[in-house]
Short mmCIF file of N, CA, C and O in Angstrom, two decimals:
data_model
loop_
_atom_site.label_atom_id
_atom_site.label_comp_id
_atom_site.label_asym_id
_atom_site.label_seq_id
_atom_site.Cartn_x
_atom_site.Cartn_y
_atom_site.Cartn_z
N UNK A 201 46.75 -56.80 -192.56
CA UNK A 201 45.54 -56.53 -193.30
C UNK A 201 44.82 -57.87 -193.46
O UNK A 201 45.38 -58.77 -194.06
N UNK A 202 43.64 -58.02 -192.91
CA UNK A 202 42.93 -59.29 -193.01
C UNK A 202 42.31 -59.44 -194.40
O UNK A 202 42.24 -58.48 -195.17
N UNK A 203 41.83 -60.64 -194.70
CA UNK A 203 41.42 -60.96 -196.06
C UNK A 203 40.35 -60.03 -196.61
O UNK A 203 40.44 -59.60 -197.76
N UNK A 204 39.34 -59.68 -195.84
CA UNK A 204 38.29 -58.80 -196.37
C UNK A 204 38.83 -57.40 -196.63
O UNK A 204 38.41 -56.72 -197.57
N UNK A 205 39.79 -56.95 -195.83
CA UNK A 205 40.37 -55.62 -196.02
C UNK A 205 41.05 -55.46 -197.38
O UNK A 205 41.09 -54.36 -197.92
N UNK A 206 41.58 -56.55 -197.92
CA UNK A 206 42.30 -56.44 -199.19
C UNK A 206 41.37 -56.12 -200.35
O UNK A 206 41.81 -55.74 -201.42
N UNK A 207 40.06 -56.23 -200.13
CA UNK A 207 39.09 -55.91 -201.17
C UNK A 207 38.97 -54.39 -201.39
O UNK A 207 38.35 -53.96 -202.35
N UNK A 208 39.55 -53.60 -200.49
CA UNK A 208 39.41 -52.15 -200.55
C UNK A 208 40.79 -51.49 -200.57
O UNK A 208 41.62 -51.77 -199.71
N UNK A 209 41.04 -50.58 -201.49
CA UNK A 209 42.37 -49.98 -201.58
C UNK A 209 42.75 -49.14 -200.37
O UNK A 209 43.94 -48.98 -200.07
N UNK A 210 41.77 -48.62 -199.65
CA UNK A 210 42.08 -47.74 -198.51
C UNK A 210 42.83 -48.46 -197.40
O UNK A 210 43.63 -47.84 -196.69
N UNK A 211 42.61 -49.76 -197.24
CA UNK A 211 43.29 -50.49 -196.17
C UNK A 211 44.79 -50.49 -196.36
O UNK A 211 45.55 -50.17 -195.44
N UNK A 212 45.24 -50.86 -197.55
CA UNK A 212 46.67 -50.86 -197.83
C UNK A 212 47.23 -49.44 -197.79
O UNK A 212 48.34 -49.21 -197.31
N UNK A 213 46.46 -48.48 -198.28
CA UNK A 213 46.93 -47.09 -198.28
C UNK A 213 47.14 -46.60 -196.85
O UNK A 213 48.14 -45.96 -196.54
N UNK A 214 46.20 -46.90 -195.95
CA UNK A 214 46.35 -46.48 -194.56
C UNK A 214 47.58 -47.12 -193.92
O UNK A 214 48.30 -46.46 -193.17
N UNK A 215 47.84 -48.39 -194.23
CA UNK A 215 49.03 -49.04 -193.68
C UNK A 215 50.30 -48.40 -194.22
O UNK A 215 51.26 -48.16 -193.48
N UNK A 216 50.34 -48.09 -195.53
CA UNK A 216 51.50 -47.43 -196.11
C UNK A 216 51.71 -46.07 -195.46
O UNK A 216 52.84 -45.71 -195.10
N UNK A 217 50.64 -45.30 -195.29
CA UNK A 217 50.77 -43.98 -194.67
C UNK A 217 51.24 -44.08 -193.23
O UNK A 217 51.87 -43.16 -192.72
N UNK A 218 50.97 -45.21 -192.59
CA UNK A 218 51.43 -45.45 -191.23
C UNK A 218 52.87 -45.95 -191.15
O UNK A 218 53.37 -46.21 -190.08
N UNK A 219 53.51 -46.11 -192.31
CA UNK A 219 54.91 -46.51 -192.32
C UNK A 219 55.18 -47.94 -192.74
O UNK A 219 56.34 -48.38 -192.75
N UNK A 220 54.15 -48.70 -193.09
CA UNK A 220 54.36 -50.10 -193.48
C UNK A 220 55.23 -50.19 -194.73
O UNK A 220 55.05 -49.43 -195.69
N UNK A 221 56.15 -51.12 -194.71
CA UNK A 221 56.97 -51.42 -195.89
C UNK A 221 56.54 -52.75 -196.50
O UNK A 221 56.63 -52.93 -197.70
N UNK A 222 56.09 -53.66 -195.66
CA UNK A 222 55.55 -54.94 -196.11
C UNK A 222 54.23 -55.16 -195.39
O UNK A 222 54.14 -54.96 -194.18
N UNK A 223 53.23 -55.58 -196.14
CA UNK A 223 51.91 -55.86 -195.58
C UNK A 223 51.68 -57.36 -195.65
O UNK A 223 51.87 -57.97 -196.71
N UNK A 224 51.31 -57.94 -194.53
CA UNK A 224 51.01 -59.37 -194.47
C UNK A 224 49.51 -59.56 -194.37
O UNK A 224 48.84 -58.87 -193.60
N UNK A 225 48.98 -60.50 -195.16
CA UNK A 225 47.55 -60.71 -195.22
C UNK A 225 47.20 -62.19 -195.09
O UNK A 225 47.49 -62.97 -196.00
N UNK A 226 46.60 -62.60 -193.98
CA UNK A 226 46.04 -63.96 -193.93
C UNK A 226 44.75 -63.96 -194.74
O UNK A 226 44.03 -62.96 -194.76
N UNK A 227 44.49 -65.04 -195.42
CA UNK A 227 43.35 -65.07 -196.33
C UNK A 227 42.64 -66.41 -196.25
O UNK A 227 43.24 -67.43 -195.98
N UNK A 228 41.34 -66.38 -196.52
CA UNK A 228 40.55 -67.61 -196.53
C UNK A 228 39.44 -67.49 -197.56
O UNK A 228 38.30 -67.17 -197.22
N UNK A 229 39.80 -67.67 -198.82
CA UNK A 229 38.79 -67.65 -199.87
C UNK A 229 39.38 -68.22 -201.15
O UNK A 229 40.57 -68.51 -201.24
N UNK A 230 38.54 -68.36 -202.14
CA UNK A 230 38.98 -68.79 -203.46
C UNK A 230 39.70 -67.62 -204.12
O UNK A 230 39.17 -66.51 -204.19
N UNK A 231 40.91 -67.85 -204.56
CA UNK A 231 41.67 -66.79 -205.23
C UNK A 231 41.64 -67.01 -206.74
O UNK A 231 41.80 -68.13 -207.21
N UNK A 232 41.42 -65.93 -207.45
CA UNK A 232 41.47 -65.97 -208.90
C UNK A 232 42.36 -64.81 -209.36
O UNK A 232 42.91 -64.07 -208.54
N UNK A 233 42.48 -64.61 -210.65
CA UNK A 233 43.36 -63.56 -211.19
C UNK A 233 42.94 -62.17 -210.73
O UNK A 233 43.79 -61.30 -210.51
N UNK A 234 41.65 -61.93 -210.58
CA UNK A 234 41.20 -60.61 -210.14
C UNK A 234 41.62 -60.34 -208.70
O UNK A 234 42.06 -59.24 -208.38
N UNK A 235 41.47 -61.33 -207.83
CA UNK A 235 41.82 -61.11 -206.43
C UNK A 235 43.33 -61.00 -206.23
O UNK A 235 43.79 -60.17 -205.43
N UNK A 236 44.11 -61.80 -206.92
CA UNK A 236 45.57 -61.61 -206.82
C UNK A 236 45.97 -60.31 -207.53
O UNK A 236 46.93 -59.65 -207.13
N UNK A 237 45.19 -59.91 -208.53
CA UNK A 237 45.43 -58.64 -209.18
C UNK A 237 45.23 -57.46 -208.24
O UNK A 237 45.92 -56.44 -208.34
N UNK A 238 44.27 -57.59 -207.31
CA UNK A 238 44.08 -56.55 -206.30
C UNK A 238 45.36 -56.35 -205.49
O UNK A 238 45.78 -55.23 -205.24
N UNK A 239 45.96 -57.45 -205.09
CA UNK A 239 47.18 -57.35 -204.29
C UNK A 239 48.33 -56.78 -205.11
O UNK A 239 49.13 -55.98 -204.60
N UNK A 240 48.44 -57.20 -206.36
CA UNK A 240 49.48 -56.65 -207.24
C UNK A 240 49.30 -55.12 -207.31
O UNK A 240 50.27 -54.37 -207.21
N UNK A 241 48.06 -54.67 -207.49
CA UNK A 241 47.79 -53.24 -207.57
C UNK A 241 48.11 -52.52 -206.26
O UNK A 241 48.68 -51.44 -206.26
N UNK A 242 47.74 -53.12 -205.11
CA UNK A 242 48.04 -52.50 -203.82
C UNK A 242 49.55 -52.35 -203.63
O UNK A 242 50.02 -51.33 -203.14
N UNK A 243 50.33 -53.36 -204.03
CA UNK A 243 51.79 -53.28 -203.92
C UNK A 243 52.32 -52.17 -204.83
O UNK A 243 53.16 -51.35 -204.42
N UNK A 244 51.82 -52.12 -206.06
CA UNK A 244 52.25 -51.12 -207.03
C UNK A 244 51.93 -49.70 -206.57
O UNK A 244 52.81 -48.84 -206.51
N UNK A 245 50.67 -49.44 -206.23
CA UNK A 245 50.25 -48.07 -205.95
C UNK A 245 50.80 -47.54 -204.63
O UNK A 245 50.93 -46.32 -204.47
N UNK A 246 51.12 -48.41 -203.70
CA UNK A 246 51.64 -47.98 -202.39
C UNK A 246 53.13 -48.19 -202.24
O UNK A 246 53.70 -47.82 -201.22
N UNK A 247 53.75 -48.80 -203.22
CA UNK A 247 55.18 -49.13 -203.15
C UNK A 247 55.48 -49.86 -201.84
O UNK A 247 56.39 -49.52 -201.10
N UNK A 248 54.67 -50.89 -201.57
CA UNK A 248 54.88 -51.74 -200.41
C UNK A 248 54.97 -53.19 -200.88
O UNK A 248 54.34 -53.57 -201.87
N UNK A 249 55.74 -53.98 -200.17
CA UNK A 249 55.69 -55.40 -200.40
C UNK A 249 54.40 -55.93 -199.81
O UNK A 249 53.89 -55.39 -198.82
N UNK A 250 53.84 -56.95 -200.42
CA UNK A 250 52.63 -57.58 -199.89
C UNK A 250 52.78 -59.09 -200.00
O UNK A 250 53.16 -59.61 -201.05
N UNK A 251 52.50 -59.77 -198.89
CA UNK A 251 52.52 -61.23 -198.87
C UNK A 251 51.18 -61.70 -198.32
O UNK A 251 50.72 -61.23 -197.29
N UNK A 252 50.55 -62.63 -199.03
CA UNK A 252 49.26 -63.16 -198.61
C UNK A 252 49.34 -64.67 -198.52
O UNK A 252 49.78 -65.34 -199.47
N UNK A 253 48.93 -65.19 -197.38
CA UNK A 253 48.87 -66.65 -197.19
C UNK A 253 47.41 -67.08 -197.23
O UNK A 253 46.57 -66.55 -196.49
N UNK A 254 47.10 -68.02 -198.11
CA UNK A 254 45.74 -68.53 -198.27
C UNK A 254 45.71 -70.01 -197.90
O UNK A 254 46.72 -70.71 -198.03
N UNK A 255 44.57 -70.49 -197.45
CA UNK A 255 44.41 -71.90 -197.17
C UNK A 255 44.59 -72.72 -198.45
O UNK A 255 44.16 -72.32 -199.52
N UNK A 256 45.19 -73.87 -198.31
CA UNK A 256 45.33 -74.80 -199.44
C UNK A 256 43.96 -75.35 -199.81
O UNK A 256 43.00 -75.29 -199.03
N UNK A 257 43.88 -75.89 -201.01
CA UNK A 257 42.63 -76.51 -201.46
C UNK A 257 42.37 -77.76 -200.62
O UNK A 257 43.24 -78.62 -200.50
N UNK A 258 41.18 -77.89 -200.03
CA UNK A 258 40.89 -79.06 -199.22
C UNK A 258 40.73 -80.33 -200.05
O UNK A 258 40.91 -81.43 -199.56
N UNK A 259 40.36 -80.16 -201.30
CA UNK A 259 40.12 -81.29 -202.19
C UNK A 259 40.68 -80.93 -203.56
O UNK A 259 40.18 -80.03 -204.22
N UNK A 260 41.75 -81.62 -203.99
CA UNK A 260 42.37 -81.29 -205.28
C UNK A 260 41.40 -81.31 -206.45
O UNK A 260 41.63 -80.67 -207.46
N UNK A 261 40.29 -82.03 -206.32
CA UNK A 261 39.33 -82.10 -207.41
C UNK A 261 38.41 -80.87 -207.44
O UNK A 261 37.65 -80.69 -208.38
N UNK A 262 38.50 -80.02 -206.40
CA UNK A 262 37.63 -78.85 -206.32
C UNK A 262 38.39 -77.53 -206.41
O UNK A 262 37.88 -76.49 -206.02
N UNK A 263 39.61 -77.51 -206.96
CA UNK A 263 40.40 -76.28 -206.98
C UNK A 263 39.76 -75.17 -207.81
O UNK A 263 40.08 -74.00 -207.62
N UNK A 264 38.85 -75.49 -208.70
CA UNK A 264 38.19 -74.47 -209.50
C UNK A 264 36.82 -74.08 -208.95
O UNK A 264 36.12 -73.27 -209.54
N UNK A 265 36.42 -74.64 -207.82
CA UNK A 265 35.14 -74.33 -207.19
C UNK A 265 35.26 -72.99 -206.47
O UNK A 265 36.03 -72.85 -205.53
N UNK A 266 34.51 -71.96 -206.91
CA UNK A 266 34.63 -70.65 -206.27
C UNK A 266 34.17 -70.62 -204.82
O UNK A 266 34.41 -69.65 -204.12
N UNK A 267 33.55 -71.68 -204.34
CA UNK A 267 33.10 -71.73 -202.95
C UNK A 267 34.11 -72.32 -201.99
O UNK A 267 33.81 -72.50 -200.82
N UNK A 268 35.32 -72.62 -202.44
CA UNK A 268 36.31 -73.23 -201.57
C UNK A 268 37.67 -72.56 -201.72
O UNK A 268 37.96 -71.96 -202.75
N UNK A 269 38.47 -72.64 -200.69
CA UNK A 269 39.84 -72.11 -200.76
C UNK A 269 40.63 -72.92 -201.77
O UNK A 269 40.37 -74.11 -201.97
N UNK A 270 41.59 -72.29 -202.40
CA UNK A 270 42.34 -73.00 -203.44
C UNK A 270 43.84 -72.68 -203.43
O UNK A 270 44.50 -72.74 -204.46
N UNK A 271 44.37 -72.32 -202.27
CA UNK A 271 45.81 -72.05 -202.20
C UNK A 271 46.18 -70.78 -202.92
O UNK A 271 45.51 -69.76 -202.79
N UNK A 272 47.24 -70.85 -203.67
CA UNK A 272 47.75 -69.71 -204.45
C UNK A 272 48.18 -68.53 -203.59
O UNK A 272 47.96 -67.37 -203.96
N UNK A 273 48.82 -68.83 -202.44
CA UNK A 273 49.43 -67.76 -201.67
C UNK A 273 50.39 -67.02 -202.59
O UNK A 273 50.97 -67.61 -203.51
N UNK A 274 50.55 -65.73 -202.36
CA UNK A 274 51.30 -64.91 -203.32
C UNK A 274 52.03 -63.78 -202.60
O UNK A 274 51.63 -63.38 -201.51
N UNK A 275 53.11 -63.29 -203.20
CA UNK A 275 53.84 -62.14 -202.67
C UNK A 275 54.31 -61.26 -203.81
O UNK A 275 54.73 -61.76 -204.86
N UNK A 276 54.23 -59.96 -203.59
CA UNK A 276 54.70 -58.96 -204.55
C UNK A 276 55.69 -58.04 -203.87
O UNK A 276 55.48 -57.64 -202.72
N UNK A 277 56.74 -57.65 -204.58
CA UNK A 277 57.81 -56.85 -203.99
C UNK A 277 57.44 -55.38 -203.80
O UNK A 277 58.03 -54.71 -202.96
N UNK A 278 56.53 -54.85 -204.61
CA UNK A 278 56.23 -53.43 -204.56
C UNK A 278 57.17 -52.60 -205.43
O UNK A 278 57.03 -51.39 -205.52
N UNK A 279 58.13 -53.25 -206.08
CA UNK A 279 59.08 -52.56 -206.96
C UNK A 279 58.65 -52.85 -208.40
O UNK A 279 58.85 -53.93 -208.91
N UNK A 280 58.03 -51.86 -209.02
CA UNK A 280 57.44 -52.04 -210.34
C UNK A 280 58.44 -51.91 -211.48
O UNK A 280 58.31 -52.57 -212.51
N UNK A 281 59.44 -51.05 -211.33
CA UNK A 281 60.37 -50.85 -212.44
C UNK A 281 61.80 -50.66 -211.95
O UNK A 281 62.02 -50.33 -210.79
N UNK A 282 62.74 -50.88 -212.86
CA UNK A 282 64.14 -50.70 -212.51
C UNK A 282 64.52 -49.22 -212.59
O UNK A 282 63.68 -48.36 -212.88
N UNK A 283 65.80 -48.91 -212.36
CA UNK A 283 66.24 -47.51 -212.33
C UNK A 283 66.11 -46.81 -213.68
O UNK A 283 66.07 -45.59 -213.74
N UNK A 284 66.03 -47.58 -214.76
CA UNK A 284 65.84 -46.99 -216.09
C UNK A 284 64.36 -46.89 -216.47
O UNK A 284 64.04 -46.49 -217.58
N UNK A 285 63.48 -47.28 -215.57
CA UNK A 285 62.05 -47.19 -215.83
C UNK A 285 61.46 -48.39 -216.55
O UNK A 285 60.29 -48.38 -216.92
N UNK A 286 62.26 -49.44 -216.75
CA UNK A 286 61.75 -50.65 -217.42
C UNK A 286 60.92 -51.46 -216.43
O UNK A 286 61.36 -51.72 -215.31
N UNK A 287 59.73 -51.85 -216.88
CA UNK A 287 58.82 -52.61 -216.02
C UNK A 287 59.43 -53.95 -215.62
O UNK A 287 60.08 -54.62 -216.42
N UNK A 288 59.21 -54.30 -214.37
CA UNK A 288 59.64 -55.59 -213.82
C UNK A 288 58.40 -56.39 -213.44
O UNK A 288 57.36 -55.81 -213.13
N UNK A 289 58.52 -57.70 -213.42
CA UNK A 289 57.45 -58.51 -212.85
C UNK A 289 57.72 -58.55 -211.35
O UNK A 289 58.66 -59.19 -210.90
N UNK A 290 56.93 -57.84 -210.58
CA UNK A 290 57.22 -57.76 -209.15
C UNK A 290 56.55 -58.86 -208.33
O UNK A 290 56.56 -58.82 -207.11
N UNK A 291 56.02 -59.88 -209.01
CA UNK A 291 55.55 -61.06 -208.29
C UNK A 291 56.77 -61.84 -207.83
O UNK A 291 57.59 -62.26 -208.63
N UNK A 292 56.89 -62.02 -206.52
CA UNK A 292 58.02 -62.77 -205.97
C UNK A 292 57.76 -64.26 -205.99
O UNK A 292 58.67 -65.05 -206.22
N UNK A 293 56.52 -64.64 -205.69
CA UNK A 293 56.18 -66.06 -205.62
C UNK A 293 54.67 -66.21 -205.70
O UNK A 293 53.93 -65.33 -205.25
N UNK A 294 54.23 -67.30 -206.31
CA UNK A 294 52.83 -67.72 -206.21
C UNK A 294 52.83 -69.22 -206.02
O UNK A 294 53.40 -69.96 -206.82
N UNK A 295 52.21 -69.64 -204.93
CA UNK A 295 52.14 -71.06 -204.62
C UNK A 295 51.09 -71.74 -205.48
O UNK A 295 50.26 -71.08 -206.11
N UNK A 296 51.10 -73.04 -205.48
CA UNK A 296 50.03 -73.78 -206.16
C UNK A 296 48.91 -74.03 -205.15
O UNK A 296 48.86 -73.41 -204.10
N UNK A 297 48.02 -74.94 -205.46
CA UNK A 297 46.85 -75.19 -204.60
C UNK A 297 47.15 -76.09 -203.41
O UNK A 297 46.35 -76.18 -202.49
N UNK A 298 48.31 -76.72 -203.40
CA UNK A 298 48.60 -77.70 -202.35
C UNK A 298 49.10 -77.05 -201.06
O UNK A 298 49.51 -75.90 -201.03
N UNK A 299 49.05 -77.84 -199.99
CA UNK A 299 49.54 -77.39 -198.69
C UNK A 299 51.06 -77.36 -198.71
O UNK A 299 51.71 -78.22 -199.31
N UNK A 300 51.65 -76.37 -198.07
CA UNK A 300 53.10 -76.29 -198.00
C UNK A 300 53.56 -74.93 -197.51
O UNK A 300 52.75 -74.07 -197.20
N UNK A 301 54.85 -74.78 -197.43
CA UNK A 301 55.46 -73.52 -197.02
C UNK A 301 56.19 -72.95 -198.23
O UNK A 301 57.00 -73.63 -198.85
N UNK A 302 55.87 -71.71 -198.55
CA UNK A 302 56.50 -71.03 -199.67
C UNK A 302 57.13 -69.75 -199.13
O UNK A 302 56.47 -69.00 -198.40
N UNK A 303 58.39 -69.52 -199.44
CA UNK A 303 59.09 -68.36 -198.93
C UNK A 303 59.25 -67.29 -200.00
O UNK A 303 59.49 -67.60 -201.16
N UNK A 304 59.14 -66.04 -199.59
CA UNK A 304 59.40 -64.90 -200.46
C UNK A 304 60.44 -64.04 -199.76
O UNK A 304 60.37 -63.82 -198.56
N UNK A 305 61.39 -63.55 -200.52
CA UNK A 305 62.44 -62.68 -199.97
C UNK A 305 62.19 -61.26 -200.45
O UNK A 305 62.12 -61.00 -201.65
N UNK A 306 62.04 -60.34 -199.51
CA UNK A 306 61.86 -58.93 -199.81
C UNK A 306 63.18 -58.21 -199.59
O UNK A 306 63.80 -58.37 -198.54
N UNK A 307 63.59 -57.40 -200.53
CA UNK A 307 64.81 -56.61 -200.42
C UNK A 307 64.40 -55.21 -199.96
O UNK A 307 64.03 -54.36 -200.76
N UNK A 308 64.47 -54.99 -198.64
CA UNK A 308 64.02 -53.71 -198.09
C UNK A 308 64.89 -52.55 -198.51
O UNK A 308 64.40 -51.43 -198.71
N UNK A 309 66.19 -52.77 -198.67
CA UNK A 309 67.06 -51.68 -199.14
C UNK A 309 66.66 -51.25 -200.54
O UNK A 309 66.57 -50.05 -200.84
N UNK A 310 66.39 -52.21 -201.41
CA UNK A 310 65.96 -51.89 -202.78
C UNK A 310 64.60 -51.19 -202.76
O UNK A 310 64.37 -50.25 -203.52
N UNK A 311 63.69 -51.64 -201.89
CA UNK A 311 62.37 -51.02 -201.79
C UNK A 311 62.49 -49.57 -201.32
O UNK A 311 61.86 -48.67 -201.87
N UNK A 312 63.32 -49.35 -200.33
CA UNK A 312 63.51 -47.98 -199.81
C UNK A 312 64.12 -47.07 -200.87
O UNK A 312 63.71 -45.91 -201.01
N UNK A 313 65.07 -47.58 -201.62
CA UNK A 313 65.67 -46.80 -202.70
C UNK A 313 64.63 -46.48 -203.78
O UNK A 313 64.54 -45.35 -204.28
N UNK A 314 63.84 -47.46 -204.12
CA UNK A 314 62.78 -47.30 -205.11
C UNK A 314 61.78 -46.23 -204.67
O UNK A 314 61.38 -45.37 -205.46
N UNK A 315 61.42 -46.25 -203.40
CA UNK A 315 60.47 -45.26 -202.87
C UNK A 315 61.02 -43.84 -202.96
O UNK A 315 60.27 -42.87 -203.08
N UNK A 316 62.33 -43.69 -202.89
CA UNK A 316 62.96 -42.36 -202.96
C UNK A 316 62.90 -41.77 -204.37
O UNK A 316 62.94 -40.56 -204.54
N UNK A 317 62.83 -42.62 -205.40
CA UNK A 317 62.92 -42.10 -206.77
C UNK A 317 61.63 -42.18 -207.57
O UNK A 317 61.56 -41.62 -208.66
N UNK A 318 60.61 -42.84 -207.08
CA UNK A 318 59.37 -42.99 -207.85
C UNK A 318 58.26 -42.09 -207.32
O UNK A 318 58.34 -41.56 -206.22
N UNK A 319 57.21 -41.94 -208.10
CA UNK A 319 56.15 -40.97 -207.80
C UNK A 319 54.93 -41.55 -207.09
O UNK A 319 54.07 -40.79 -206.68
N UNK A 320 54.82 -42.86 -206.99
CA UNK A 320 53.63 -43.44 -206.37
C UNK A 320 53.73 -43.37 -204.85
O UNK A 320 54.54 -42.64 -204.33
N UNK A 321 52.93 -44.12 -204.17
CA UNK A 321 52.97 -44.09 -202.71
C UNK A 321 52.46 -42.76 -202.19
O UNK A 321 51.39 -42.30 -202.56
N UNK A 322 53.26 -42.10 -201.36
CA UNK A 322 52.84 -40.86 -200.74
C UNK A 322 53.56 -39.64 -201.30
O UNK A 322 53.37 -38.53 -200.85
N UNK A 323 54.42 -39.83 -202.31
CA UNK A 323 55.28 -38.75 -202.79
C UNK A 323 54.50 -37.55 -203.33
O UNK A 323 54.82 -36.41 -203.01
N UNK A 324 53.49 -37.78 -204.15
CA UNK A 324 52.80 -36.67 -204.79
C UNK A 324 51.28 -36.75 -204.64
O UNK A 324 50.53 -36.25 -205.47
N UNK A 325 50.83 -37.37 -203.56
CA UNK A 325 49.39 -37.43 -203.30
C UNK A 325 48.83 -36.04 -203.06
O UNK A 325 49.55 -35.16 -202.61
N UNK A 326 47.54 -35.86 -203.31
CA UNK A 326 46.87 -34.58 -203.07
C UNK A 326 45.63 -34.85 -202.22
O UNK A 326 44.49 -34.80 -202.71
N UNK A 327 45.81 -35.14 -200.93
CA UNK A 327 44.69 -35.55 -200.07
C UNK A 327 43.52 -34.57 -200.05
O UNK A 327 42.38 -34.98 -199.89
N UNK A 328 43.78 -33.28 -200.21
CA UNK A 328 42.66 -32.32 -200.16
C UNK A 328 41.67 -32.54 -201.29
O UNK A 328 40.52 -32.15 -201.20
N UNK A 329 42.10 -33.18 -202.37
CA UNK A 329 41.19 -33.42 -203.50
C UNK A 329 40.38 -34.70 -203.34
O UNK A 329 39.53 -34.99 -204.18
N UNK A 330 40.64 -35.46 -202.28
CA UNK A 330 39.97 -36.76 -202.10
C UNK A 330 38.91 -36.72 -201.02
O UNK A 330 38.61 -37.73 -200.40
N UNK A 331 38.30 -35.59 -200.76
CA UNK A 331 37.33 -35.45 -199.68
C UNK A 331 36.23 -36.49 -199.72
O UNK A 331 35.81 -37.01 -198.69
N UNK A 332 35.76 -36.83 -200.91
CA UNK A 332 34.67 -37.81 -201.02
C UNK A 332 35.09 -39.19 -200.52
O UNK A 332 34.25 -39.97 -200.07
N UNK A 333 36.37 -39.47 -200.56
CA UNK A 333 36.84 -40.79 -200.09
C UNK A 333 36.73 -40.94 -198.58
O UNK A 333 36.59 -42.05 -198.09
N UNK A 334 36.83 -39.86 -197.85
CA UNK A 334 36.77 -39.96 -196.40
C UNK A 334 35.42 -39.55 -195.84
O UNK A 334 35.18 -39.66 -194.64
N UNK A 335 34.53 -39.07 -196.70
CA UNK A 335 33.18 -38.74 -196.26
C UNK A 335 32.45 -40.03 -195.94
O UNK A 335 32.66 -41.06 -196.58
N UNK A 336 31.61 -40.01 -194.95
CA UNK A 336 30.89 -41.21 -194.56
C UNK A 336 29.52 -41.26 -195.23
O UNK A 336 28.54 -41.66 -194.63
N UNK A 337 29.46 -40.82 -196.47
CA UNK A 337 28.19 -40.82 -197.21
C UNK A 337 28.38 -41.64 -198.48
O UNK A 337 29.03 -41.20 -199.41
N UNK A 338 27.84 -42.85 -198.52
CA UNK A 338 28.02 -43.68 -199.72
C UNK A 338 27.26 -43.12 -200.92
O UNK A 338 26.27 -42.41 -200.75
N UNK A 339 27.75 -43.42 -202.10
CA UNK A 339 27.03 -43.05 -203.31
C UNK A 339 25.66 -43.72 -203.28
O UNK A 339 25.51 -44.83 -202.74
N UNK A 340 24.67 -43.07 -203.83
CA UNK A 340 23.29 -43.57 -203.76
C UNK A 340 23.14 -45.01 -204.23
O UNK A 340 22.38 -45.79 -203.65
N UNK A 341 23.89 -45.42 -205.24
CA UNK A 341 23.75 -46.79 -205.74
C UNK A 341 24.28 -47.83 -204.77
O UNK A 341 23.98 -49.00 -204.89
N UNK A 342 25.07 -47.40 -203.77
CA UNK A 342 25.63 -48.35 -202.81
C UNK A 342 24.95 -48.30 -201.45
O UNK A 342 25.39 -48.97 -200.51
N UNK A 343 23.92 -47.53 -201.29
CA UNK A 343 23.22 -47.48 -200.01
C UNK A 343 22.45 -48.78 -199.83
O UNK A 343 21.63 -49.15 -200.65
N UNK A 344 22.73 -49.47 -198.73
CA UNK A 344 22.07 -50.74 -198.43
C UNK A 344 21.67 -50.78 -196.97
O UNK A 344 22.39 -50.28 -196.11
N UNK A 345 20.55 -51.40 -196.66
CA UNK A 345 20.12 -51.43 -195.25
C UNK A 345 21.04 -52.25 -194.37
O UNK A 345 21.07 -52.05 -193.15
N UNK A 346 21.84 -53.16 -194.93
CA UNK A 346 22.71 -53.99 -194.11
C UNK A 346 24.14 -53.46 -194.03
O UNK A 346 25.03 -54.11 -193.52
N UNK A 347 24.37 -52.21 -194.50
CA UNK A 347 25.70 -51.62 -194.46
C UNK A 347 26.17 -51.49 -193.01
O UNK A 347 25.39 -51.16 -192.12
N UNK A 348 27.46 -51.73 -192.78
CA UNK A 348 28.01 -51.66 -191.42
C UNK A 348 28.92 -50.44 -191.27
O UNK A 348 30.01 -50.53 -190.74
N UNK A 349 28.51 -49.29 -191.73
CA UNK A 349 29.34 -48.07 -191.63
C UNK A 349 29.36 -47.57 -190.22
O UNK A 349 28.45 -47.45 -189.53
#
């Protein structure tokens, strides 16, 4: 899933429906809590691991500049809660702004077991009720002449 695709929930959903267990995302932008929150949500709602690699900050003095990359590569396990239903922090790793290699370990056996007992992902979806999501007609407020539909 490329960086722009992560802005839309349908991209991760399509990958999950295609059998993805872990989604890898190369990224090139300034990351903040909202953008990493998107990935956390995609991992949660699809019960998939997600790992995103972002460019390091080119200038340590500009890490807060929204116009530049700022590192913060991140990975989420996709396992939101334990067998008793207690919430877990499913963030596996978040890098800082500097250049480097950061590793995340995904436990696929645990993810597969989790998918068997939880309700998210594809277990109880009702696709017939989501017709508007697949219609190629944008809501009036989003109609733009530069749209690339």
